[in-house]
Tab-separated table of C-alpha atoms in Angstrom:
chain	number	residue	atom	x	y	z
B	820	MET	CA	-9.946	-48.942	31.944
B	821	LYS	CA	-9.108	-49.211	28.561
B	822	HIS	CA	-5.672	-48.153	27.065
B	823	VAL	CA	-5.281	-46.246	23.997
B	824	LYS	CA	-2.209	-46.083	22.040
B	825	LYS	CA	-0.968	-42.611	21.491
B	826	GLY	CA	-0.359	-43.121	18.015
B	827	ARG	CA	-3.960	-43.867	17.309
B	828	LEU	CA	-4.981	-40.389	18.988
B	829	LYS	CA	-6.531	-37.907	16.551
B	830	SER	CA	-7.026	-34.294	17.129
B	831	TYR	CA	-10.389	-33.174	15.631
B	832	SER	CA	-11.323	-29.712	14.411
B	833	VAL	CA	-14.516	-28.105	13.731
B	834	LEU	CA	-12.705	-26.634	10.401
B	835	PRO	CA	-12.400	-29.017	7.492
B	836	GLY	CA	-9.122	-30.816	6.945
B	837	PHE	CA	-6.106	-29.560	5.122
B	838	GLY	CA	-7.043	-31.086	1.743
B	839	LEU	CA	-10.534	-29.711	1.709
B	840	SER	CA	-9.596	-26.042	3.086
B	841	LEU	CA	-6.700	-25.981	0.463
B	842	GLY	CA	-9.020	-26.796	-2.128
B	843	PHE	CA	-11.611	-24.227	-1.185
B	844	ALA	CA	-8.832	-21.733	-0.839
B	845	MET	CA	-7.298	-22.411	-4.432
B	846	LEU	CA	-10.623	-22.303	-5.841
B	847	TYR	CA	-11.433	-18.907	-4.404
B	848	ILE	CA	-7.861	-17.612	-5.320
B	849	SER	CA	-8.127	-18.786	-8.857
B	850	VAL	CA	-11.874	-17.505	-9.414
B	851	LEU	CA	-10.986	-13.967	-8.020
B	852	ILE	CA	-7.389	-13.520	-8.843
B	853	ILE	CA	-5.609	-15.911	-11.185
B	854	LEU	CA	-8.528	-16.119	-13.786
B	855	PRO	CA	-9.206	-12.451	-14.204
B	856	LEU	CA	-5.415	-11.620	-14.358
B	857	SER	CA	-4.824	-14.219	-16.860
B	858	MET	CA	-7.318	-12.853	-19.148
B	859	ILE	CA	-5.628	-9.505	-19.235
B	860	PHE	CA	-2.584	-11.375	-20.771
B	861	LEU	CA	-4.693	-13.371	-23.117
B	862	LYS	CA	-6.553	-10.213	-24.259
B	863	SER	CA	-3.451	-8.271	-24.781
B	864	ALA	CA	-2.022	-11.426	-26.904
B	865	GLN	CA	-4.592	-10.690	-29.668
B	866	ALA	CA	-2.365	-7.899	-30.778
B	867	GLY	CA	1.015	-8.429	-32.240
B	868	TRP	CA	4.270	-7.834	-30.324
B	869	ARG	CA	4.769	-4.709	-32.585
B	870	GLU	CA	1.756	-3.168	-31.543
B	871	PHE	CA	1.906	-4.140	-27.911
B	872	TRP	CA	5.398	-2.416	-27.754
B	873	GLU	CA	4.353	0.760	-29.720
B	874	THR	CA	1.396	1.105	-27.232
B	875	ILE	CA	3.292	0.618	-23.958
B	876	THR	CA	6.483	2.915	-24.951
B	877	ASP	CA	4.502	5.757	-26.252
B	878	PRO	CA	5.806	9.056	-24.840
B	879	ARG	CA	2.502	10.041	-23.153
B	880	VAL	CA	2.271	6.544	-21.686
B	881	VAL	CA	5.792	6.614	-20.543
B	882	ALA	CA	5.260	9.963	-18.810
B	883	SER	CA	2.329	8.414	-16.959
B	884	TYR	CA	4.486	5.522	-15.706
B	885	LYS	CA	7.040	7.917	-14.251
B	886	LEU	CA	4.252	10.202	-12.548
B	887	SER	CA	2.381	7.092	-11.286
B	888	PHE	CA	5.319	5.298	-9.846
B	889	GLY	CA	7.193	8.425	-8.591
B	890	ALA	CA	4.055	9.934	-6.891
B	891	SER	CA	3.284	6.485	-5.229
B	892	LEU	CA	6.779	6.093	-4.079
B	893	ALA	CA	6.882	9.731	-2.562
B	894	ALA	CA	3.472	9.086	-0.851
B	895	GLY	CA	4.501	5.964	0.423
B	896	LEU	CA	7.655	7.252	2.020
B	897	ILE	CA	5.631	10.301	3.498
B	898	ASN	CA	3.287	7.891	4.963
B	899	MET	CA	6.089	5.547	6.345
B	900	VAL	CA	7.288	8.400	8.358
B	901	PHE	CA	4.240	10.299	9.674
B	902	GLY	CA	2.198	7.038	9.676
B	903	THR	CA	4.678	5.721	12.160
B	904	LEU	CA	4.665	8.934	14.290
B	905	LEU	CA	0.732	8.886	14.374
B	906	ALA	CA	0.923	5.221	15.556
B	907	TRP	CA	3.458	6.174	18.166
B	908	VAL	CA	1.306	9.051	19.406
B	909	LEU	CA	-1.902	6.759	19.617
B	910	VAL	CA	-0.196	3.986	21.443
B	911	ARG	CA	2.083	5.854	23.951
B	912	TYR	CA	0.118	8.975	24.881
B	913	SER	CA	-3.317	9.572	26.329
B	914	PHE	CA	-5.091	12.762	25.445
B	915	PRO	CA	-8.454	14.329	24.972
B	916	GLY	CA	-10.211	12.904	21.804
B	917	LYS	CA	-7.739	10.083	21.289
B	918	LYS	CA	-10.564	7.529	20.208
B	919	ILE	CA	-11.788	10.286	17.679
B	920	VAL	CA	-8.336	10.421	16.313
B	921	ASP	CA	-7.822	6.821	16.096
B	922	GLY	CA	-11.212	6.318	14.205
B	923	LEU	CA	-10.422	9.102	11.741
B	924	VAL	CA	-7.288	7.055	10.715
B	925	ASP	CA	-9.567	4.537	9.092
B	926	LEU	CA	-11.662	7.373	7.292
B	927	PRO	CA	-10.003	6.861	3.993
B	928	PHE	CA	-11.017	3.018	4.111
B	929	ALA	CA	-14.754	3.954	4.150
B	930	LEU	CA	-14.657	7.366	2.227
B	931	PRO	CA	-15.548	6.873	-1.358
B	932	THR	CA	-12.499	7.665	-3.148
B	933	ALA	CA	-14.286	10.178	-5.624
B	934	VAL	CA	-15.639	12.010	-2.399
B	935	ALA	CA	-11.972	12.388	-1.213
B	936	GLY	CA	-10.789	13.587	-4.555
B	937	ILE	CA	-13.378	16.460	-4.747
B	938	ALA	CA	-12.752	17.352	-1.137
B	939	LEU	CA	-9.029	17.535	-1.585
B	940	THR	CA	-9.350	19.480	-4.976
B	941	THR	CA	-11.981	21.985	-3.040
B	942	LEU	CA	-9.405	22.449	-0.307
B	943	TYR	CA	-6.105	22.641	-2.351
B	944	ALA	CA	-7.518	24.470	-5.307
B	945	PRO	CA	-6.036	28.149	-5.947
B	946	ASN	CA	-9.134	29.538	-4.399
B	947	GLY	CA	-9.761	26.803	-1.690
B	948	TRP	CA	-9.370	27.119	1.802
B	949	ILE	CA	-5.693	25.957	1.827
B	950	GLY	CA	-4.789	26.710	-1.723
B	951	SER	CA	-5.515	30.431	-1.095
B	952	LEU	CA	-3.126	30.593	2.151
B	953	ILE	CA	-0.176	28.894	0.616
B	954	GLY	CA	2.205	30.436	-1.751
B	955	PHE	CA	2.365	27.809	-4.320
B	956	LYS	CA	0.033	25.797	-6.418
B	957	VAL	CA	-0.934	22.241	-5.367
B	958	ALA	CA	-4.043	21.199	-7.062
B	959	PHE	CA	-3.593	20.224	-10.740
B	960	THR	CA	0.033	19.623	-10.231
B	961	PRO	CA	2.115	16.416	-9.556
B	962	LEU	CA	2.151	17.734	-5.889
B	963	GLY	CA	-1.507	17.419	-5.529
B	964	ILE	CA	-1.475	13.921	-6.726
B	965	ILE	CA	0.960	13.150	-4.109
B	966	VAL	CA	-1.394	14.711	-1.333
B	967	ALA	CA	-4.157	12.428	-2.556
B	968	LEU	CA	-2.157	9.229	-2.456
B	969	THR	CA	-0.735	10.155	0.858
B	970	PHE	CA	-4.411	10.602	2.176
B	971	ILE	CA	-5.464	7.143	0.929
B	972	GLY	CA	-2.283	5.259	2.058
B	973	LEU	CA	-1.761	6.528	5.513
B	974	PRO	CA	-3.849	3.984	7.258
B	975	PHE	CA	-2.099	1.064	6.001
B	976	VAL	CA	1.196	2.215	7.788
B	977	VAL	CA	-0.504	3.267	11.152
B	978	ARG	CA	-2.539	-0.095	11.348
B	979	MET	CA	0.550	-2.150	10.625
B	980	VAL	CA	2.588	-0.361	13.059
B	981	GLN	CA	0.239	0.168	15.802
B	982	PRO	CA	-0.090	-3.453	17.255
B	983	ILE	CA	3.546	-3.877	17.090
B	984	LEU	CA	4.284	-1.001	19.247
B	985	GLN	CA	1.619	-2.056	21.693
B	986	ASN	CA	3.433	-5.316	22.178
B	987	VAL	CA	7.016	-3.691	22.701
B	988	GLU	CA	7.744	-4.252	26.237
B	989	LYS	CA	8.224	-1.000	28.162
B	990	GLU	CA	10.896	-2.843	30.240
B	991	MET	CA	13.242	-2.886	27.176
B	992	GLU	CA	13.052	0.888	27.167
B	993	GLU	CA	13.717	1.239	30.997
B	994	ALA	CA	16.733	-0.985	30.751
B	995	SER	CA	18.111	1.001	28.078
B	996	SER	CA	17.554	4.134	30.015
B	997	SER	CA	19.227	2.697	33.099
B	998	LEU	CA	22.221	2.005	30.906
B	999	GLY	CA	22.646	5.596	29.855
B	1000	ALA	CA	20.856	5.917	26.751
B	1001	ASN	CA	18.750	8.935	25.998
B	1002	ARG	CA	15.281	8.965	24.290
B	1003	LEU	CA	16.391	9.123	20.712
B	1004	GLN	CA	19.268	6.463	21.289
B	1005	THR	CA	16.323	4.136	22.831
B	1006	PHE	CA	14.048	4.708	19.887
B	1007	ILE	CA	16.819	4.061	17.392
B	1008	ARG	CA	18.368	1.157	18.931
B	1009	VAL	CA	15.608	-0.673	20.866
B	1010	ILE	CA	12.267	0.455	19.420
B	1011	PHE	CA	12.733	0.899	15.880
B	1012	PRO	CA	14.515	-2.518	15.069
B	1013	GLU	CA	11.224	-4.037	16.541
B	1014	ILE	CA	8.702	-2.059	14.398
B	1015	LEU	CA	11.021	-1.961	11.181
B	1016	PRO	CA	9.387	-5.079	9.481
B	1017	ALA	CA	5.942	-3.584	10.280
B	1018	VAL	CA	6.931	-0.090	8.731
B	1019	ILE	CA	8.486	-1.926	5.754
B	1020	GLY	CA	5.134	-3.819	5.341
B	1021	GLY	CA	2.926	-0.647	5.807
B	1022	PHE	CA	4.926	0.967	3.129
B	1023	ALA	CA	4.528	-1.667	0.838
B	1024	LEU	CA	0.746	-1.670	1.251
B	1025	ALA	CA	0.457	2.055	0.797
B	1026	PHE	CA	2.709	2.021	-2.223
B	1027	ALA	CA	0.641	-0.687	-3.779
B	1028	ARG	CA	-2.650	1.086	-2.949
B	1029	SER	CA	-1.442	4.210	-4.547
B	1030	LEU	CA	-0.448	2.603	-7.793
B	1031	GLY	CA	-3.979	1.689	-8.538
B	1032	GLU	CA	-5.465	4.709	-7.211
B	1033	TYR	CA	-8.098	6.408	-9.612
B	1034	GLY	CA	-10.923	8.249	-8.020
B	1035	SER	CA	-9.304	10.482	-5.473
B	1036	VAL	CA	-6.511	11.373	-8.027
B	1037	VAL	CA	-8.441	12.106	-11.112
B	1038	PHE	CA	-10.102	15.324	-9.860
B	1039	ILE	CA	-6.945	16.902	-8.277
B	1040	ALA	CA	-4.412	15.987	-10.993
B	1041	GLY	CA	-6.017	18.141	-13.686
B	1042	ASN	CA	-5.286	15.255	-16.108
B	1043	MET	CA	-2.769	17.192	-18.279
B	1044	PRO	CA	-1.086	14.911	-21.005
B	1045	MET	CA	2.523	14.482	-20.211
B	1046	LYS	CA	2.260	16.605	-17.018
B	1047	THR	CA	-0.365	15.294	-14.507
B	1048	GLU	CA	-1.881	12.301	-16.332
B	1049	ILE	CA	-1.668	8.958	-14.531
B	1050	THR	CA	-1.544	5.574	-16.004
B	1051	PRO	CA	-4.874	4.467	-14.497
B	1052	LEU	CA	-6.448	7.314	-16.157
B	1053	LEU	CA	-5.027	6.328	-19.526
B	1054	ILE	CA	-6.233	2.781	-19.106
B	1055	MET	CA	-9.840	4.250	-18.383
B	1056	THR	CA	-9.481	6.408	-21.547
B	1057	LYS	CA	-8.595	3.459	-23.824
B	1058	LEU	CA	-11.585	1.774	-22.321
B	1059	GLU	CA	-13.931	4.461	-22.961
B	1060	GLN	CA	-12.605	4.440	-26.523
B	1061	TYR	CA	-13.247	0.730	-26.865
B	1062	ASP	CA	-9.529	0.148	-27.241
B	1063	TYR	CA	-9.457	-2.936	-25.013
B	1064	THR	CA	-6.132	-4.269	-26.364
B	1065	GLY	CA	-4.428	-1.060	-25.360
B	1066	ALA	CA	-5.806	-0.739	-22.134
B	1067	THR	CA	-4.753	-4.437	-21.278
B	1068	ALA	CA	-1.364	-3.575	-22.571
B	1069	LEU	CA	-0.949	-0.716	-19.964
B	1070	ALA	CA	-2.591	-2.938	-17.273
B	1071	ILE	CA	-0.014	-5.659	-17.902
B	1072	VAL	CA	2.707	-3.120	-17.554
B	1073	MET	CA	1.465	-2.028	-14.261
B	1074	LEU	CA	0.793	-5.463	-13.027
B	1075	VAL	CA	4.184	-7.033	-13.850
B	1076	THR	CA	6.110	-4.059	-12.611
B	1077	SER	CA	3.991	-3.824	-9.402
B	1078	PHE	CA	4.654	-7.629	-8.900
B	1079	ILE	CA	8.367	-7.252	-9.101
B	1080	LEU	CA	8.514	-4.207	-6.753
B	1081	MET	CA	6.236	-5.787	-4.338
B	1082	PHE	CA	8.510	-9.136	-4.448
B	1083	MET	CA	11.610	-6.865	-3.677
B	1084	ILE	CA	9.689	-5.141	-0.891
B	1085	ASN	CA	8.487	-8.149	0.713
B	1086	LEU	CA	11.909	-9.847	0.410
B	1087	LEU	CA	13.395	-6.847	2.105
B	1088	GLN	CA	10.787	-7.194	4.792
B	1089	TRP	CA	11.521	-10.895	5.166
B	1090	LEU	CA	15.453	-10.390	5.383
B	1091	THR	CA	14.997	-7.810	7.970
B	1092	ASN	CA	12.644	-9.730	10.171
B	1093	ARG	CA	14.933	-12.802	9.771
B	1094	ARG	CA	17.952	-10.526	10.774
B	1095	LEU	CA	16.237	-9.151	13.797
B	1096	THR	CA	14.985	-12.683	14.991
B	1097	ALA	CA	18.510	-14.123	14.734
B	1098	LYS	CA	19.947	-11.525	17.202
């Protein structure tokens, strides 16, 4: 029998080595992400700083910033609450039609955003099925934009929280109950800390998705300047007017602000996960 030194043993894999895999990954990211984003900065650099500043600080543009970020934040918070609740129901309870409800959660992923916008506008318009029943106006208001953004962002929270809930051991809940804790205390002190990083991650994805949404919002918003006009619509308007420099200037503001917000949210998620792991 031949003796083989342990140090000379090598583990082989079907996949390429680290160097080759990293090279392909960086090439893929460079072509699809880094290169297109860098072109935005190069295109905007063609204009002077004064023109760039005047473009991004125009009162109409500033109003669109407030609406886009405010509505995205509101929709993300709504989805964070009700998406977690929906995930809880799908994981912890069995009821007729459960698989149908679970499949409907992914519908905003498959449904074209323009179709979603038309459907929501039809429902929430003053003469629509829902709009005619409620006592206030939804369509063509900032509230309608929040409704559309909530619709397209819900699956992110549900699909982030759902697998974490499935992995939470029921023995922990039983132990908490045996120690005298009621259901609310068990959820707050035992279950919620386990799913909190997933909830934050789902909120971050829903928030980021809402910032760039266009198709489902443009119909229900009404697109009234200074009132219901979102930043992606202004970018499209400038592109239609062949004002590529102005469009890229607005895109840079959205890109940089979104990156900073996403970095802060991911940092919060990492700190939360680290704190829970250290316990």
